[in-house]
Amino acid sequence: MMDAWLELALGHTWSLIALLLVGFVLLVKGADWLVDGASAVAKRYNVSDLVIGLTIVAFGTSLPEFVVNMISVSAGSTDLAITNVLGSNTINIFVILGCAALIYPITSQASCRHFDMPWNVLAGLLVVFFATYTRPMRINWGSFGSFSTIGGFITGIGGVVLLICFAIFMWHNIKTAGRTKAIPAEKSQQTAEGLISVRRAIGLIIGGLVGLVIGGEFIVRSATRIAVNAGVSEAIIGLTVVALGTSLPELATSCIAAAKKNVDIALGNVVGSNIFNIFFILGSSAVIHYLPAYNGLWIDAAMVVLGSILIWAMVAGKKHRIERWHGAVLLTLYALYLTYRLISL
């Protein structure tokens, strides 16, 4: 029913524009609700915003990537499944953290610097490994027989390795959730959040997630159709519209969190989403369908690693935070990378 209604709306120019605007409203409002609900739960149970951002918020804002990938691999569109993850992770680091840092400097907790950041780098390094290691293993058990083949990328066993890494990451965060206490917020903020009941907070989280998913769907579909009608190539659409569209929930959530000075959610959302995208979403995709390499895979994977190392280095400084000028550097680097990729298409 919803798909039929969407197809009807996508057939008219003014409907496309209206759908795009509605999508942005749902996205921003959904992000607002999600941040408020998650923060209230964190304060009420004395769990840090960082842990909430790395788990509930990160998974919720990664739902668009998950849905796109499951549909893509089921249809055999493996290039879209890979570029969706790598493109989203690159945007998460360079664009979303860059914009959030410009709004308000993002301070990191020690647990993020000592565990989450290294795992974020490891996720990117594994993608580079899969992208460069093309020698097949001696033992061959069908699609689960090797990490990759000549000119390949990730097979089933590689997906299993990623999923195991994801399980370890989640186990660690669940184990430390009770020991990682919330950082005291401003008094006015504590009072406002203290008035939110658990039931209302859960309602805000659920409503926020629904708004993010539906808003992201509206934006991706309408923007893609507008680009197609304008005669823009599908390669450019995949590199920009799809990757940016599925990252819009992270962008809205992190920027609103930064504006509300909930910097742990802003940082945890991005780091957690990147880890979710590679370990869980890319891992699940590889288990379902072998993911072959595509032209430009290595540079995209290397960009993810570079961004992960850069933000780790930024928070490892004396103030342990991503400054506003860091955000400007991240945005500039992404602009240069995107220009190169578009020219090389």
XYZ file of C-alpha atoms in Angstrom:
345
model
C 0.000 0.000 0.000
C 2.738 2.456 0.997
C 4.882 1.525 -2.021
C 1.943 2.103 -4.384
C 1.260 5.489 -2.799
C 4.933 6.430 -3.052
C 5.124 5.451 -6.720
C 2.080 7.626 -7.427
C 3.620 10.571 -5.568
C 6.969 10.111 -7.310
C 5.344 10.589 -10.683
C 4.774 14.331 -10.271
C 7.362 17.087 -9.850
C 5.523 19.000 -7.128
C 4.825 15.749 -5.288
C 8.547 14.970 -5.376
C 9.402 18.324 -3.826
C 6.665 17.951 -1.196
C 7.841 14.421 -0.370
C 11.395 15.700 0.005
C 10.291 18.445 2.404
C 8.105 16.065 4.432
C 11.060 13.695 4.641
C 13.277 16.419 6.098
C 10.608 17.371 8.656
C 10.208 13.740 9.766
C 13.962 13.298 9.874
C 14.689 16.350 12.007
C 11.736 15.778 14.342
C 12.572 12.092 14.635
C 16.157 12.922 15.541
C 14.933 15.439 18.118
C 12.678 12.847 19.775
C 15.350 10.173 19.655
C 17.971 12.359 21.349
C 15.518 13.486 24.051
C 14.295 9.959 24.747
C 17.730 8.367 24.757
C 19.157 11.102 27.002
C 16.268 10.723 29.452
C 16.791 6.951 29.679
C 20.518 7.458 30.159
C 20.036 9.963 33.004
C 17.289 7.984 34.735
C 19.319 4.758 34.859
C 22.661 6.528 35.293
C 23.969 5.078 32.015
C 26.253 7.354 30.037
C 25.082 9.106 26.886
C 28.083 7.512 25.169
C 26.831 3.970 25.742
C 23.307 4.927 24.625
C 24.758 6.595 21.528
C 26.933 3.591 20.714
C 24.038 1.136 20.961
C 20.387 2.247 20.738
C 20.909 5.477 18.805
C 23.633 4.021 16.545
C 21.524 1.016 15.573
C 18.411 3.119 15.065
C 20.138 5.601 12.785
C 21.804 2.721 10.882
C 18.442 1.174 9.986
C 18.303 2.923 6.566
C 21.685 1.396 5.611
C 20.521 -2.002 6.869
C 17.272 -1.902 4.886
C 19.024 -0.720 1.710
C 21.670 -3.444 2.013
C 19.240 -6.282 2.673
C 17.164 -5.268 -0.348
C 20.291 -4.796 -2.475
C 21.946 -8.151 -1.733
C 18.626 -9.974 -2.103
C 18.335 -8.476 -5.586
C 22.006 -9.151 -6.374
C 22.936 -5.451 -6.454
C 26.177 -5.950 -4.521
C 27.866 -2.726 -5.651
C 25.106 -0.690 -4.031
C 25.408 -2.727 -0.825
C 29.143 -2.006 -0.544
C 29.094 1.641 -1.635
C 26.162 2.294 0.685
C 28.213 1.213 3.715
C 31.548 2.764 2.720
C 29.926 5.953 1.457
C 27.827 6.303 4.605
C 30.824 5.715 6.886
C 32.864 8.316 5.038
C 30.042 10.840 5.290
C 29.546 9.965 8.974
C 33.139 10.844 9.825
C 33.969 13.741 7.528
C 30.592 15.438 7.030
C 28.525 14.608 10.112
C 31.270 14.926 12.734
C 32.585 17.924 10.812
C 29.209 19.692 10.943
C 28.570 18.668 14.565
C 31.997 19.967 15.643
C 31.313 23.300 13.954
C 28.135 23.591 16.034
C 29.798 22.632 19.333
C 33.227 21.082 20.134
C 32.865 17.331 20.703
C 34.580 16.052 23.836
C 35.306 12.324 24.158
C 35.243 10.001 27.138
C 38.223 7.811 28.011
C 36.244 4.632 27.265
C 35.578 5.890 23.739
C 39.242 6.704 23.127
C 40.524 3.444 24.589
C 38.023 0.967 23.117
C 35.474 2.329 20.652
C 37.905 4.379 18.559
C 40.362 1.460 18.102
C 37.478 -0.806 17.058
C 36.330 1.837 14.608
C 39.824 1.821 13.059
C 39.870 -1.998 13.083
C 36.593 -2.084 11.154
C 38.079 0.087 8.418
C 41.325 -1.905 8.334
C 39.387 -5.145 7.850
C 37.636 -3.621 4.840
C 41.023 -2.583 3.395
C 42.327 -6.094 4.076
C 39.402 -7.657 2.238
C 39.849 -5.155 -0.592
C 43.563 -5.938 -1.073
C 43.879 -9.601 -0.047
C 42.790 -11.386 -3.223
C 44.658 -14.692 -2.880
C 42.213 -17.588 -2.317
C 42.683 -19.951 0.609
C 43.482 -23.629 -0.005
C 40.343 -24.926 1.688
C 37.196 -24.218 -0.315
C 33.739 -24.790 1.188
C 31.671 -23.098 -1.463
C 30.731 -19.514 -0.697
C 32.177 -19.877 2.824
C 35.525 -21.216 1.644
C 37.778 -18.155 1.595
C 38.062 -14.546 2.617
C 38.120 -13.523 -1.029
C 38.997 -14.693 -4.505
C 40.992 -13.102 -7.331
C 39.409 -9.717 -7.871
C 36.996 -10.448 -5.041
C 36.052 -8.766 -1.807
C 34.150 -10.570 0.963
C 32.699 -14.072 0.959
C 30.633 -15.769 3.631
C 33.504 -16.532 5.996
C 34.610 -12.914 5.855
C 31.076 -11.911 6.794
C 31.192 -14.292 9.739
C 34.460 -12.694 10.912
C 32.812 -9.257 10.801
C 29.777 -10.511 12.721
C 32.018 -12.051 15.401
C 33.759 -8.680 15.805
C 30.332 -7.049 16.118
C 29.305 -9.531 18.830
C 32.489 -8.772 20.811
C 31.884 -5.033 20.484
C 28.298 -5.330 21.696
C 29.253 -7.662 24.554
C 31.833 -5.160 25.783
C 29.390 -2.225 25.693
C 26.641 -4.174 27.448
C 29.140 -5.378 30.058
C 30.437 -1.864 30.752
C 27.052 -0.110 30.535
C 26.444 -0.431 34.259
C 29.929 0.816 35.140
C 30.001 3.789 32.731
C 28.221 6.561 34.557
C 26.606 9.571 33.029
C 28.555 12.803 32.960
C 26.669 15.466 34.947
C 24.755 17.737 32.612
C 23.682 21.307 33.131
C 21.186 21.664 35.960
C 18.389 22.916 33.724
C 18.879 20.014 31.373
C 18.833 17.488 34.217
C 15.594 18.961 35.524
C 13.898 18.847 32.130
C 14.944 15.279 31.454
C 14.107 14.194 34.975
C 10.445 15.094 34.291
C 10.263 12.597 31.413
C 8.835 9.253 32.527
C 10.287 5.971 31.284
C 7.147 5.279 29.259
C 7.311 8.666 27.563
C 11.055 8.305 26.956
C 10.515 4.934 25.274
C 7.708 6.478 23.239
C 10.045 9.266 22.122
C 12.715 6.754 21.126
C 10.265 4.611 19.134
C 8.615 7.643 17.536
C 12.025 9.095 16.724
C 13.205 5.893 15.064
C 10.002 5.656 13.001
C 10.371 9.271 11.917
C 14.007 8.711 10.962
C 13.308 5.616 8.878
C 10.252 7.006 7.068
C 11.859 10.426 6.594
C 15.028 8.849 5.210
C 12.964 6.694 2.842
C 11.044 9.706 1.540
C 14.220 11.714 1.012
C 16.154 8.953 -0.765
C 13.301 8.046 -3.091
C 12.319 11.605 -3.988
C 15.905 12.864 -4.371
C 16.843 9.864 -6.518
C 13.844 10.386 -8.796
C 14.581 14.122 -9.063
C 18.193 13.322 -10.026
C 17.081 10.777 -12.628
C 14.556 13.189 -14.118
C 17.328 15.798 -14.325
C 19.511 13.390 -16.323
C 22.155 12.766 -13.642
C 23.967 9.422 -13.977
C 23.154 6.550 -11.625
C 26.822 6.330 -10.604
C 26.720 9.867 -9.230
C 23.370 9.184 -7.573
C 24.761 6.111 -5.815
C 27.870 7.910 -4.632
C 26.022 10.960 -3.359
C 22.246 10.692 -2.942
C 22.000 7.110 -1.637
C 25.017 7.341 0.687
C 24.007 10.778 1.964
C 20.346 9.838 2.163
C 20.972 6.808 4.377
C 23.312 8.940 6.521
C 20.798 11.736 7.044
C 19.502 10.196 10.310
C 23.057 10.283 11.722
C 23.494 13.847 10.431
C 20.253 15.078 11.994
C 20.807 13.181 15.263
C 24.435 14.253 15.757
C 23.866 17.900 14.834
C 20.817 18.201 17.110
C 22.710 16.392 19.888
C 25.630 18.811 19.448
C 23.278 21.792 19.518
C 21.866 20.447 22.807
C 25.450 19.867 24.035
C 24.868 16.111 24.292
C 28.285 15.575 22.723
C 28.556 11.939 23.866
C 25.515 11.051 21.767
C 26.901 13.073 18.830
C 30.219 11.185 18.916
C 28.852 7.810 20.015
C 26.205 7.936 17.292
C 28.813 8.300 14.531
C 31.377 5.845 15.917
C 28.687 3.332 16.801
C 26.990 3.673 13.413
C 30.270 3.124 11.570
C 30.971 -0.008 13.605
C 27.404 -1.227 13.059
C 27.663 -0.530 9.321
C 30.825 -2.558 8.773
C 30.669 -5.321 11.360
C 26.910 -5.979 11.339
C 25.445 -4.651 8.073
C 28.354 -5.475 5.738
C 28.929 -8.745 7.610
C 25.264 -9.756 7.266
C 25.295 -8.775 3.595
C 28.352 -10.943 2.904
C 26.776 -13.942 4.634
C 23.668 -13.585 2.449
C 25.498 -12.901 -0.835
C 29.150 -12.874 -1.915
C 30.329 -9.263 -2.343
C 32.648 -8.820 -5.356
C 35.036 -5.884 -5.668
C 34.260 -2.815 -7.733
C 36.409 -0.156 -9.357
C 37.529 2.355 -6.731
C 36.879 0.061 -3.768
C 40.366 0.448 -2.315
C 40.329 4.255 -2.260
C 36.873 4.268 -0.641
C 37.995 1.764 2.006
C 41.234 3.698 2.612
C 39.210 6.877 3.123
C 37.193 5.172 5.868
C 40.437 4.158 7.624
C 41.924 7.648 7.229
C 38.851 9.258 8.751
C 38.799 6.790 11.660
C 42.467 7.463 12.431
C 42.002 11.234 12.130
C 39.160 11.498 14.657
C 41.041 9.164 17.024
C 44.092 11.426 16.768
C 41.945 14.521 17.325
C 40.421 13.235 20.571
C 43.810 11.925 21.719
C 45.014 15.523 22.044
C 45.369 17.470 25.268
C 41.708 18.585 25.385
C 40.371 15.192 24.168
C 37.894 16.792 21.817
C 37.159 17.534 18.186
C 37.490 21.307 17.875
C 35.618 23.548 15.455
C 38.707 23.893 13.243
C 38.951 20.088 13.184
C 35.412 20.044 11.819
C 36.425 22.446 9.041
C 39.384 20.201 8.151
C 37.148 17.133 7.980
C 34.656 18.876 5.683
C 37.462 20.135 3.416
C 38.981 16.663 3.113
C 35.618 15.183 2.182
C 35.075 17.847 -0.492
C 38.468 16.978 -2.028
C 37.746 13.240 -1.882
C 34.277 13.607 -3.419
C 35.644 15.802 -6.206
C 38.295 13.182 -7.001
C 35.789 10.316 -7.015
C 33.342 12.184 -9.248
C 36.092 13.107 -11.707
C 37.385 9.521 -11.767
C 33.944 8.003 -12.549
